[in-house]
Structure formats: structure tokens, C-alpha cells
Short mmCIF file of C-alpha atoms and ligand atoms in Angstrom, two decimals:
data_model
loop_
_atom_site.label_atom_id
_atom_site.label_comp_id
_atom_site.label_asym_id
_atom_site.label_seq_id
_atom_site.Cartn_x
_atom_site.Cartn_y
_atom_site.Cartn_z
CA MET A 14 -23.06 3.38 17.47
CA ARG A 15 -23.69 4.98 14.11
CA ALA A 16 -24.93 3.39 10.87
CA TYR A 17 -24.65 4.46 7.18
CA ARG A 18 -27.04 3.71 4.83
CA ALA A 19 -25.82 3.55 1.13
CA ALA A 20 -24.80 1.25 -1.49
CA LEU A 21 -22.36 -1.13 0.06
CA LEU A 22 -19.17 -2.92 -1.44
CA ARG A 23 -17.37 -5.56 0.30
CA PHE A 24 -15.54 -8.83 0.01
CA SER A 25 -16.54 -12.41 0.61
CA GLU A 26 -14.16 -13.81 3.60
CA ASP A 27 -13.37 -16.84 1.75
CA GLY A 28 -12.24 -15.48 -1.62
CA HIS A 29 -11.89 -12.30 -3.63
CA SER A 30 -15.55 -12.20 -4.84
CA PRO A 31 -17.08 -8.44 -4.52
CA VAL A 32 -20.55 -8.71 -2.38
CA TYR A 33 -22.75 -5.57 -3.36
CA GLU A 34 -25.80 -4.30 -1.51
CA GLU A 35 -27.85 -1.86 -3.84
CA ASP A 36 -29.46 -0.55 -0.48
CA GLY A 37 -27.22 -1.65 2.35
CA LEU A 38 -26.64 -0.60 6.02
CA LEU A 39 -23.38 -0.20 7.66
CA VAL A 40 -23.23 -0.49 11.49
CA ILE A 41 -20.25 0.88 13.45
CA GLY A 42 -19.75 0.74 16.98
CA PRO A 43 -17.28 -0.31 19.65
CA ASP A 44 -16.01 -3.93 20.06
CA ALA A 45 -15.34 -5.83 23.48
CA GLU A 46 -12.15 -3.47 23.92
CA GLY A 47 -13.89 -0.25 22.85
CA LYS A 48 -12.08 -0.32 19.43
CA LYS A 49 -14.39 1.14 16.66
CA VAL A 50 -15.35 -1.53 14.34
CA VAL A 51 -18.04 -2.75 11.90
CA ARG A 52 -20.70 -4.33 13.87
CA ALA A 53 -22.99 -5.34 10.93
CA ALA A 54 -22.92 -4.84 7.12
CA GLY A 55 -25.84 -5.96 4.81
CA SER A 56 -29.12 -4.78 3.22
CA PHE A 57 -30.89 -2.12 5.03
CA SER A 58 -34.07 -4.02 4.94
CA SER A 59 -32.63 -7.16 6.82
CA LEU A 60 -30.56 -5.19 9.50
CA ALA A 61 -32.35 -1.63 10.08
CA GLU A 62 -35.02 -3.13 12.59
CA ARG A 63 -32.13 -4.87 14.87
CA TYR A 64 -30.46 -1.52 15.30
CA PRO A 65 -33.46 0.52 16.69
CA GLY A 66 -32.54 4.03 17.94
CA VAL A 67 -29.04 3.93 16.24
CA VAL A 68 -28.77 7.34 14.42
CA VAL A 69 -28.63 6.40 10.53
CA GLU A 70 -26.49 8.86 8.23
CA ASP A 71 -28.56 8.85 5.07
CA TRP A 72 -25.92 8.46 2.19
CA ARG A 73 -28.04 7.04 -0.25
CA GLY A 74 -26.74 7.74 -3.74
CA LEU A 75 -23.05 7.01 -2.48
CA ILE A 76 -21.30 3.77 -2.49
CA LEU A 77 -19.62 2.61 0.76
CA ALA A 78 -16.35 0.68 0.16
CA PRO A 79 -13.43 -0.01 2.40
CA GLY A 80 -10.72 2.27 2.62
CA PHE A 81 -7.82 1.38 0.00
CA VAL A 82 -4.71 -0.27 1.02
CA ASP A 83 -1.37 0.97 -0.89
CA MET A 84 0.91 -1.54 -0.14
CA HIS A 85 4.27 0.25 -1.38
CA ILE A 86 4.81 4.19 -1.62
CA HIS A 87 7.54 6.47 -0.52
CA TYR A 88 6.19 9.40 1.28
CA PRO A 89 9.51 11.34 0.57
CA GLN A 90 9.15 10.99 -2.78
CA THR A 91 5.88 13.06 -3.10
CA ASP A 92 7.44 15.84 -4.86
CA ILE A 93 9.48 13.77 -7.39
CA ILE A 94 6.48 12.18 -9.03
CA GLY A 95 6.89 12.64 -12.64
CA ALA A 96 10.78 12.99 -12.69
CA PRO A 97 11.63 11.37 -16.15
CA ALA A 98 14.96 9.37 -16.43
CA GLU A 99 16.29 6.55 -18.66
CA GLY A 100 15.31 3.86 -16.04
CA LEU A 101 15.51 2.86 -12.51
CA LEU A 102 19.31 3.43 -11.69
CA PRO A 103 19.76 6.98 -13.22
CA TRP A 104 16.34 7.99 -11.64
CA LEU A 105 17.73 6.91 -8.33
CA GLU A 106 20.92 8.57 -8.92
CA LYS A 107 19.61 11.94 -10.63
CA TYR A 108 16.47 12.81 -8.69
CA THR A 109 15.61 10.33 -5.85
CA PHE A 110 18.85 10.31 -3.74
CA PRO A 111 19.50 14.01 -3.64
CA TYR A 112 16.02 14.72 -2.91
CA GLU A 113 15.88 12.30 -0.20
CA SER A 114 18.93 13.78 1.50
CA ARG A 115 16.62 16.73 2.63
CA PHE A 116 14.89 14.62 5.20
CA ALA A 117 17.76 14.52 7.80
CA ASP A 118 15.60 17.81 8.63
CA GLY A 119 12.67 16.74 10.67
CA ALA A 120 10.84 19.87 10.16
CA TYR A 121 10.92 19.62 6.50
CA ALA A 122 10.18 15.91 6.85
CA THR A 123 6.92 16.80 8.79
CA THR A 124 5.74 19.51 6.24
CA VAL A 125 5.90 16.74 3.31
CA ALA A 126 4.39 13.94 5.35
CA SER A 127 1.47 16.25 6.20
CA PHE A 128 0.90 16.97 2.55
CA PHE A 129 1.31 13.08 1.88
CA PHE A 130 -1.29 12.26 4.25
CA ASP A 131 -3.77 14.92 2.72
CA GLU A 132 -3.06 13.22 -0.51
CA LEU A 133 -3.61 9.56 0.59
CA GLN A 134 -7.00 11.01 2.08
CA ARG A 135 -8.16 12.79 -0.72
CA HIS A 136 -7.85 9.25 -2.89
CA GLY A 137 -9.51 7.41 -0.38
CA VAL A 138 -6.50 5.37 1.01
CA THR A 139 -6.73 4.73 4.49
CA THR A 140 -3.82 2.26 5.04
CA ALA A 141 -0.28 2.39 3.46
CA LEU A 142 3.06 0.72 3.78
CA THR A 143 5.51 3.44 3.27
CA PHE A 144 9.10 3.99 2.73
CA ALA A 145 10.44 6.92 4.84
CA THR A 146 14.19 7.89 4.07
CA SER A 147 17.55 6.68 5.87
CA HIS A 148 17.18 9.52 8.35
CA PRO A 149 15.45 8.39 11.50
CA ALA A 150 13.93 12.11 11.60
CA SER A 151 11.81 11.04 8.32
CA VAL A 152 10.36 8.27 10.40
CA HIS A 153 9.45 10.16 13.55
CA ALA A 154 7.97 12.83 11.26
CA ALA A 155 5.54 10.19 9.33
CA PHE A 156 4.52 8.33 12.65
CA GLU A 157 3.71 11.46 14.44
CA GLU A 158 1.40 12.63 11.63
CA ALA A 159 -0.27 9.38 11.22
CA GLN A 160 -0.66 9.21 14.79
CA ARG A 161 -2.13 12.69 14.80
CA ARG A 162 -4.79 11.29 12.10
CA ASP A 163 -5.46 7.99 13.75
CA LEU A 164 -4.33 5.93 10.85
CA ARG A 165 -3.32 2.26 10.73
CA PHE A 166 0.13 2.87 8.99
CA MET A 167 3.50 1.29 8.47
CA THR A 168 6.90 3.02 7.80
CA GLY A 169 10.44 2.32 8.53
CA LYS A 170 14.10 4.08 8.39
CA VAL A 171 15.46 2.92 4.87
CA LEU A 172 18.97 0.93 5.29
CA GLN A 173 21.32 1.83 2.70
CA ASP A 174 25.12 1.59 3.84
CA ARG A 175 26.82 1.46 0.53
CA HIS A 176 26.55 2.56 -3.38
CA SER A 177 24.53 5.42 -1.95
CA PRO A 178 25.94 9.11 -1.97
CA ASP A 179 26.63 11.45 1.04
CA GLY A 180 23.56 12.70 2.63
CA VAL A 181 21.65 9.16 2.25
CA ARG A 182 23.93 6.86 3.10
CA ASP A 183 23.75 5.41 6.48
CA GLU A 184 26.57 3.39 8.75
CA THR A 185 26.18 -0.10 9.22
CA GLU A 186 26.25 -0.43 13.17
CA GLN A 187 24.37 2.62 13.74
CA SER A 188 21.43 1.99 11.19
CA LEU A 189 20.53 -1.19 13.13
CA LEU A 190 20.59 0.38 16.35
CA ASP A 191 18.42 3.27 15.15
CA THR A 192 16.09 0.54 13.60
CA GLU A 193 15.75 -1.38 16.79
CA ALA A 194 14.87 2.10 18.81
CA LEU A 195 12.35 3.04 16.33
CA ILE A 196 10.77 -0.41 16.61
CA ARG A 197 10.50 -0.20 20.31
CA GLN A 198 9.51 3.44 20.18
CA TRP A 199 6.57 2.99 17.51
CA HIS A 200 5.70 -0.68 16.64
CA GLY A 201 2.25 -1.60 18.15
CA LYS A 202 1.52 2.12 19.48
CA ASP A 203 -2.05 3.02 18.65
CA ARG A 204 -2.46 1.88 15.15
CA LEU A 205 1.16 1.99 14.07
CA GLY A 206 3.54 -0.59 12.73
CA TYR A 207 7.28 -0.74 12.25
CA ALA A 208 8.71 -1.82 8.80
CA ILE A 209 12.37 -3.05 8.56
CA THR A 210 13.47 -1.34 5.43
CA PRO A 211 16.68 -2.38 3.19
CA ARG A 212 16.28 -0.27 0.27
CA PHE A 213 17.17 -2.97 -2.04
CA ALA A 214 20.01 -5.50 -1.77
CA PRO A 215 22.46 -3.33 -4.26
CA THR A 216 22.80 -0.52 -1.52
CA SER A 217 23.09 -2.79 1.41
CA THR A 218 26.21 -4.96 2.68
CA HIS A 219 26.03 -8.31 3.85
CA LYS A 220 26.55 -7.19 7.26
CA GLN A 221 23.46 -4.75 7.18
CA LEU A 222 21.33 -7.33 5.47
CA SER A 223 22.17 -9.65 8.18
CA GLY A 224 21.61 -7.40 10.89
CA ALA A 225 18.24 -6.65 9.31
CA GLY A 226 17.30 -10.32 9.01
CA GLU A 227 18.27 -10.54 12.97
CA LEU A 228 16.00 -7.89 13.66
CA ALA A 229 13.34 -9.50 11.73
CA ALA A 230 13.57 -12.81 13.61
CA LYS A 231 13.53 -10.92 16.94
CA TYR A 232 10.55 -8.95 16.16
CA PRO A 233 8.38 -11.44 14.20
CA ASP A 234 5.09 -9.09 13.81
CA VAL A 235 7.27 -6.22 12.36
CA TRP A 236 6.95 -6.00 8.63
CA ILE A 237 9.87 -6.08 6.27
CA GLN A 238 9.87 -4.00 3.02
CA SER A 239 12.28 -3.66 -0.10
CA HIS A 240 12.49 -4.00 -3.78
CA VAL A 241 13.17 -6.74 -5.85
CA ALA A 242 13.70 -7.86 -9.71
CA GLU A 243 12.20 -4.28 -10.86
CA ASN A 244 14.62 -3.74 -13.73
CA LEU A 245 17.06 -5.64 -15.50
CA ASP A 246 20.04 -3.61 -15.04
CA GLU A 247 19.49 -3.77 -11.39
CA VAL A 248 18.94 -7.74 -11.64
CA ARG A 249 22.37 -7.93 -13.27
CA TRP A 250 23.98 -5.62 -10.42
CA ALA A 251 22.56 -7.65 -7.70
CA ALA A 252 23.88 -10.99 -9.28
CA GLU A 253 27.45 -9.34 -9.56
CA LEU A 254 27.35 -7.97 -5.70
CA PHE A 255 25.75 -11.39 -4.47
CA PRO A 256 27.24 -14.00 -6.55
CA ASP A 257 26.78 -16.66 -3.86
CA SER A 258 23.02 -16.13 -3.69
CA ARG A 259 20.82 -18.40 -6.13
CA SER A 260 19.14 -15.31 -7.41
CA TYR A 261 18.15 -11.62 -6.49
CA LEU A 262 15.24 -12.60 -4.47
CA GLY A 263 17.70 -15.57 -3.05
CA VAL A 264 19.93 -12.59 -1.55
CA TYR A 265 16.90 -11.87 0.77
CA GLU A 266 16.27 -15.16 1.76
CA ASP A 267 19.96 -15.84 2.45
CA HIS A 268 19.71 -13.08 5.07
CA GLY A 269 16.61 -13.95 6.59
CA LEU A 270 14.45 -11.70 4.98
CA LEU A 271 11.64 -14.01 3.49
CA ARG A 272 8.89 -14.44 5.80
CA GLU A 273 5.10 -13.58 6.53
CA ARG A 274 4.86 -9.77 6.50
CA ALA A 275 7.87 -9.10 4.14
CA VAL A 276 6.62 -6.98 1.32
CA TYR A 277 8.81 -7.05 -1.92
CA ALA A 278 7.82 -4.29 -4.41
CA HIS A 279 7.54 -4.96 -8.22
CA CYS A 280 8.77 -8.73 -8.60
CA LEU A 281 8.81 -8.50 -12.31
CA HIS A 282 11.98 -10.49 -13.27
CA LEU A 283 11.35 -13.52 -11.12
CA THR A 284 12.37 -16.92 -11.82
CA MET A 285 9.41 -19.56 -11.19
CA GLN A 286 11.55 -20.97 -8.24
CA ASP A 287 11.49 -17.27 -6.78
CA ARG A 288 7.69 -17.15 -6.97
CA GLN A 289 7.56 -20.70 -5.28
CA ASP A 290 10.00 -19.67 -2.41
CA MET A 291 7.72 -16.29 -1.84
CA ALA A 292 4.67 -18.56 -1.71
CA ARG A 293 6.60 -20.93 0.56
CA THR A 294 7.84 -18.33 2.93
CA GLY A 295 4.70 -16.24 3.06
CA ALA A 296 6.61 -13.23 1.47
CA VAL A 297 4.36 -11.20 -0.91
CA ALA A 298 4.49 -8.63 -4.00
CA ALA A 299 3.47 -5.36 -4.13
CA VAL A 300 2.47 -4.94 -7.87
CA CYS A 301 3.35 -1.22 -8.99
CA PRO A 302 1.83 -0.95 -12.59
CA THR A 303 2.12 2.82 -12.90
CA SER A 304 5.49 2.76 -11.78
CA ASN A 305 6.56 -0.03 -14.03
CA ALA A 306 5.15 1.67 -16.87
CA PHE A 307 6.73 5.25 -16.09
CA LEU A 308 10.28 3.75 -15.55
CA GLY A 309 10.08 1.26 -18.47
CA SER A 310 10.77 -1.63 -15.85
CA GLY A 311 8.63 -4.41 -17.12
CA PHE A 312 5.08 -6.10 -16.58
CA PHE A 313 4.09 -8.29 -13.39
CA ASP A 314 3.40 -11.69 -14.49
CA TYR A 315 0.09 -12.45 -12.97
CA LEU A 316 -0.36 -15.77 -14.43
CA SER A 317 2.98 -17.13 -13.21
CA ALA A 318 2.03 -15.67 -9.85
CA ASP A 319 -1.01 -17.31 -9.54
CA GLU A 320 0.40 -20.49 -10.78
CA ALA A 321 3.05 -20.23 -7.85
CA GLY A 322 0.43 -19.39 -5.31
CA MET A 323 2.14 -16.50 -4.32
CA ARG A 324 0.05 -13.59 -2.64
CA TYR A 325 0.25 -9.91 -4.01
CA GLY A 326 -1.66 -6.63 -3.83
CA LEU A 327 -1.42 -3.24 -5.44
CA ALA A 328 0.56 -0.32 -4.90
CA SER A 329 1.19 3.17 -6.22
CA ASP A 330 4.96 3.46 -5.58
CA VAL A 331 4.79 6.96 -5.87
CA GLY A 332 7.35 8.76 -6.62
CA GLY A 333 8.27 6.00 -9.51
CA GLY A 334 4.45 5.61 -9.73
CA THR A 335 2.58 8.45 -11.31
CA SER A 336 -0.61 8.49 -9.36
CA PHE A 337 -1.76 8.47 -5.86
CA SER A 338 -5.28 7.25 -7.18
CA PRO A 339 -6.17 3.68 -6.59
CA PHE A 340 -8.42 4.04 -9.65
CA ALA A 341 -5.42 4.67 -11.77
CA THR A 342 -3.41 1.89 -10.21
CA MET A 343 -6.28 -0.66 -10.78
CA LEU A 344 -6.42 0.60 -14.48
CA ALA A 345 -2.87 0.36 -15.04
CA ALA A 346 -2.92 -3.13 -13.33
CA TYR A 347 -5.73 -4.21 -15.76
CA LYS A 348 -3.81 -3.08 -18.94
CA VAL A 349 -0.61 -4.89 -17.44
CA ALA A 350 -2.49 -8.03 -17.19
CA ARG A 351 -3.55 -7.80 -20.62
CA GLU A 352 -0.24 -7.70 -21.83
CA GLY A 353 1.77 -9.94 -19.42
CA GLN A 354 5.75 -10.35 -19.08
CA THR A 355 5.59 -13.33 -20.99
CA LYS A 356 2.89 -12.15 -23.44
CA ARG A 357 0.73 -14.40 -22.12
CA GLY A 358 -2.21 -12.01 -21.22
CA MET A 359 -5.24 -12.53 -18.89
CA THR A 360 -8.45 -10.49 -18.06
CA LEU A 361 -8.60 -9.08 -14.40
CA SER A 362 -12.09 -8.60 -13.40
CA PRO A 363 -13.09 -5.27 -12.02
CA GLY A 364 -13.75 -7.28 -8.64
CA HIS A 365 -10.52 -8.60 -8.59
CA LEU A 366 -8.50 -5.40 -9.39
CA TRP A 367 -10.59 -3.74 -6.54
CA TRP A 368 -9.82 -6.65 -4.15
CA GLN A 369 -6.01 -6.21 -4.77
CA HIS A 370 -6.25 -3.01 -3.55
CA THR A 371 -8.47 -3.43 -0.38
CA ALA A 372 -9.18 -6.96 1.05
CA GLY A 373 -6.23 -8.76 -0.86
CA ALA A 374 -3.59 -6.04 -0.02
CA ALA A 375 -4.67 -6.58 3.60
CA GLN A 376 -4.47 -10.24 3.31
CA ALA A 377 -0.91 -9.96 1.83
CA LEU A 378 0.16 -7.46 4.61
CA GLY A 379 -0.97 -9.70 7.32
CA LEU A 380 -3.92 -7.60 8.17
CA ASP A 381 -6.77 -9.71 7.06
CA GLY A 382 -10.00 -9.01 8.95
CA VAL A 383 -8.49 -5.94 10.32
CA VAL A 384 -8.57 -3.47 7.20
CA GLY A 385 -9.58 -3.66 3.57
CA ASN A 386 -12.97 -5.16 4.09
CA LEU A 387 -16.24 -4.16 5.79
CA GLN A 388 -17.15 -7.58 7.31
CA PRO A 389 -18.10 -7.35 11.09
CA GLY A 390 -14.93 -7.07 13.31
CA CYS A 391 -12.97 -4.94 10.67
CA GLU A 392 -11.97 -1.51 11.75
CA ALA A 393 -13.94 1.52 10.80
CA ASP A 394 -12.03 2.66 7.81
CA PHE A 395 -14.12 3.22 4.90
CA ILE A 396 -15.05 5.73 1.89
CA ALA A 397 -18.15 6.77 0.26
CA ILE A 398 -17.70 7.10 -3.44
CA ASP A 399 -20.04 9.38 -5.62
CA PRO A 400 -20.57 7.32 -8.84
CA GLU A 401 -21.98 10.40 -10.44
CA ALA A 402 -18.80 12.48 -9.59
CA THR A 403 -18.23 13.48 -13.23
CA PRO A 404 -20.83 13.94 -16.18
CA LEU A 405 -19.44 11.05 -18.08
CA LEU A 406 -19.20 8.82 -14.84
CA ALA A 407 -22.99 9.77 -14.34
CA ARG A 408 -23.79 8.42 -17.72
CA LYS A 409 -21.80 5.32 -17.24
CA HIS A 410 -23.27 4.76 -14.02
CA ALA A 411 -26.90 4.98 -15.30
CA LEU A 412 -26.09 2.63 -18.30
CA ALA A 413 -24.50 -0.09 -16.04
CA SER A 414 -26.33 -3.15 -15.85
CA SER A 415 -24.29 -5.40 -13.75
CA LEU A 416 -21.62 -4.98 -10.93
CA ASP A 417 -18.90 -5.64 -13.08
CA GLU A 418 -20.02 -2.81 -15.58
CA LEU A 419 -20.29 -0.19 -12.66
CA LEU A 420 -16.94 -1.06 -10.90
CA PHE A 421 -15.38 -1.02 -14.17
CA ALA A 422 -16.90 2.55 -14.98
CA LEU A 423 -15.30 3.73 -11.56
CA ILE A 424 -11.97 2.14 -12.56
CA VAL A 425 -11.67 3.59 -16.04
CA LEU A 426 -13.06 7.09 -15.11
CA GLY A 427 -12.86 7.41 -11.44
CA ASP A 428 -10.36 9.94 -9.63
CA ASP A 429 -10.18 11.80 -6.55
CA ARG A 430 -13.43 13.65 -7.35
CA ALA A 431 -15.57 10.63 -6.79
CA ILE A 432 -14.09 10.02 -3.14
CA ARG A 433 -16.88 12.13 -1.08
CA HIS A 434 -16.35 10.91 2.40
CA VAL A 435 -13.49 9.12 4.38
CA VAL A 436 -14.12 7.70 7.64
CA VAL A 437 -10.84 6.74 9.68
CA ASN A 438 -11.24 4.77 12.69
CA GLY A 439 -14.97 5.55 12.99
CA GLN A 440 -14.57 9.39 12.15
CA ARG A 441 -15.31 11.43 9.32
CA ARG A 442 -12.35 13.28 7.77
CA SER A 443 -12.03 16.19 5.75
CA THR A 444 -8.53 17.04 4.45
CA GLY A 445 -6.21 17.65 7.30
CA GLN A 446 -8.93 17.81 9.99
CA VAL A 447 -11.04 15.61 12.19
CA ASP A 448 -14.86 16.36 11.56
CA GLN A 449 -16.74 15.37 15.13
CA LEU A 450 -19.75 13.68 14.07
N1 GUN B 512 14.77 0.66 -5.88
C1 GUN B 512 15.49 1.04 -4.85
N2 GUN B 512 15.11 2.05 -4.38
C2 GUN B 512 13.90 2.48 -5.16
C3 GUN B 512 13.01 3.59 -5.10
O1 GUN B 512 13.08 4.44 -4.29
N3 GUN B 512 11.94 3.62 -6.02
C4 GUN B 512 11.93 2.42 -6.88
N4 GUN B 512 10.75 2.13 -7.72
N5 GUN B 512 12.80 1.24 -6.81
C5 GUN B 512 13.75 1.19 -6.01
ZN1 ZN B 513 9.48 1.86 -4.15
#
């Protein structure tokens, strides 16, 4: 067992309210199965005497918080971050597809995966649901690297058997065989999970989507990830290609791809019926505000999402997204909520923004009580934030007179410099290494 003394941020189990302890204690130890979990979290004064003899790491001055959860990111797009284009479809054609063709080479994929995981860690992200490319080698590279780092991590082979250039287009039958083989090899191994990954409806045939839906029914605890209703040209294209479906989201429903653990990136241009269908089936949205601003796609409608009761959480969507930093993503989400797709703005509290990138994201992914929070039983993935990492942050920190002011200062001014320690499955990490405590 080991304990950490510092300020402590976590979330109530029954909602999305932040719970904050100025002088807190986090006790980590094995559960009944030997898994490293949070054994206790609360104020130092109430807990310290219950754990005599446990070594206490003195991190006073820092804030312990759950590791961030990124609900949607593309590891192979790490190097195309910031590639400008007229919009989604030209961006895919000009940069994304040509670059992703390089991931047929497993050695190349491994070098990018290694850099990608270092980058997640520097930014305090400890779990990500990640696109690979259409090449099985890209999936092996990511899983091997995540396994080496002991991460809770999900990825999958992209399915795209049409409207895709040579180099990334796959073949229908083989793509489904490859997907099942990857599920069997990787899903549930250590902390890894597989995600069935149709790129988006326009680049898959009916046959490929049906096959993906059959696998999703056969392996119900495997994730599904795709994109939907990101861009108006894309929405029109999907309607032309699938005239029998009720809507773009309806294409996925018609192929058995809406269920719990199905994660759809963007969800901007949805109908109210679509949102209700997501709420009914348990499918969730990954909100990608920096990507949507960069590619000029639109604004996530928080009010309508809440009205329909659909679940959502935050995501960077790198390389469409412009930052690995959860602080940048939370700030962008705040601005988006102010504007709103339908100009019906709302003000998201800093606690709600933070929840969307931790406990809320975990809940949407079906990992409630596993990651994204620091309640007893949660896996020991957490970060220590320095609220005085920069001169301006230090000033704002000194002036903050409430938790909202403190969290908002971090959201607006924080970046990777504020992430002082990252602990993954109970072990402290520095970039690319495991530090034995
Ligand atoms: N739609 C289909 N593929 C992609 C992708 O790689 N990025 C984004 N943002 N949208 C997509
Ligand atoms: Zn994406």
C-alpha cells in the first residue's frame, strides 16, 4: 500500500459534481484480486490514522486528479496535426489517407505509437479510445506499446472498403476476418480492449457494415467507434449512399452498430430523433471541439443532447483536433457551449467540463468506476497537477476564492507544464519509462 498527501479532486458517484479536499489523502493498494486500486480517498485528517505504517508520499502543493480520458483520437494522425484544408472531405483526401498508408509498415507504426503514448502521458491522459489505420500491423503496434506501458487503452483496425484510395482501402471479407482475429488476440488482455472501427458510413459497403454489426453482436463487450454527422457535405454524401436509412445515424442503427459501448465522434448535425435513438440504444457521443473548430465543421449542441438524455464526453480528435491537451479541449468545449449549434448558448461549469474529460467520459465508455475517478475501487490511474506551473497560473491560483475559480484558471491557463506526475496502474511514470517507487 502507498498513500499520497495532496489536494484531491474527484467526482461524486451519483452525478457530475466535483468533490475537493484541500488537504487530502489517496490510499492505493491491492484489491481482493491483487489489482492496484484506490482503497480510500478523503481528507488527510479523517484517513491518516486508519492507515498506520503506510508510506505517505508528500505531494502537498499539488492537486491529485483522475487521469484524463480521451474518448476519440487517431494515433496515426499525430504527425498531421495542424494540416489545413477546406473542410473534412478534402482534408481526408489530401493529408489523412496518404499519410495513413504508411502504417502498413509495422516498424513505422511502432515509432509513431511510442511518440503518441509519450505525448498522452505528458498531457496527463491515461486512457484513450483510439483509431488505428486499416492495417492490422497498426493495431498490433498500438496494443504492444500500450501493453508495455500497462495502460487501459482501446483501439481497432479501421474498416474502409470503398471510396478510399489504394494504400488504405481494405477488402470486405478479409477486413472482417482480420477484425475477429484481432478481437480474439487482444480484447481483454491485461488492460486492453478492442474497438470495431468502421471509419464512417461513406467509406464502407453495406456488406462491411453488416459484418461489423454481426461482430458487434457476437462480442457485446467489445467497443464500436466511428464518426457521424461531422460535416454538412459528409451528411449529404451519406444520405445519397444510403437512401433507405432514416438518417446518417440511422445507417449505423440499420447495421446493428448502435448499442452500449458504441462511440460516435462529433454528432454535430443530428436530428432530435437521432439524439433520442442514441439515448435509447446507449450509444454515446465523443465531443471534439478543437477539431470541429479547426475543420470548420460546426458546434456540438449541448442543450439538445441533454434534452434527449444522450451521454457524451470529451475528445481531442487529433489530428483533426489541434491539441493533445485536455485543458485545451475543455476550454474549446466551454466556448462551443456558449455559442451552440442553434445559437442557444449555455454556460458549462468548470466542474462539468472536467467531468466530461474524466468520470463522464469513463461512464460514456462503459468504464464507470474503473477509470476516470478516484473513488474506492477505481484503478490507480491519476495525475498530480501543479497549480503554480507558470507565473500567471500561480497568480490566479493565489487569487482563486472557490473551487470553480481554481478549476477554471487551470482550464484556461493550464497545459502540459502543469502535469507534474502521472501514475498508471499504481506506478509513477516519466515519459517512456516506468519509475519504480
Ligand atoms: N471522418 C472519417 N474519417 C475521419 C477522420 O480521420 N477524422 C475526422 N475528423 N473525421 C473523419
Ligand atoms: Zn476522428
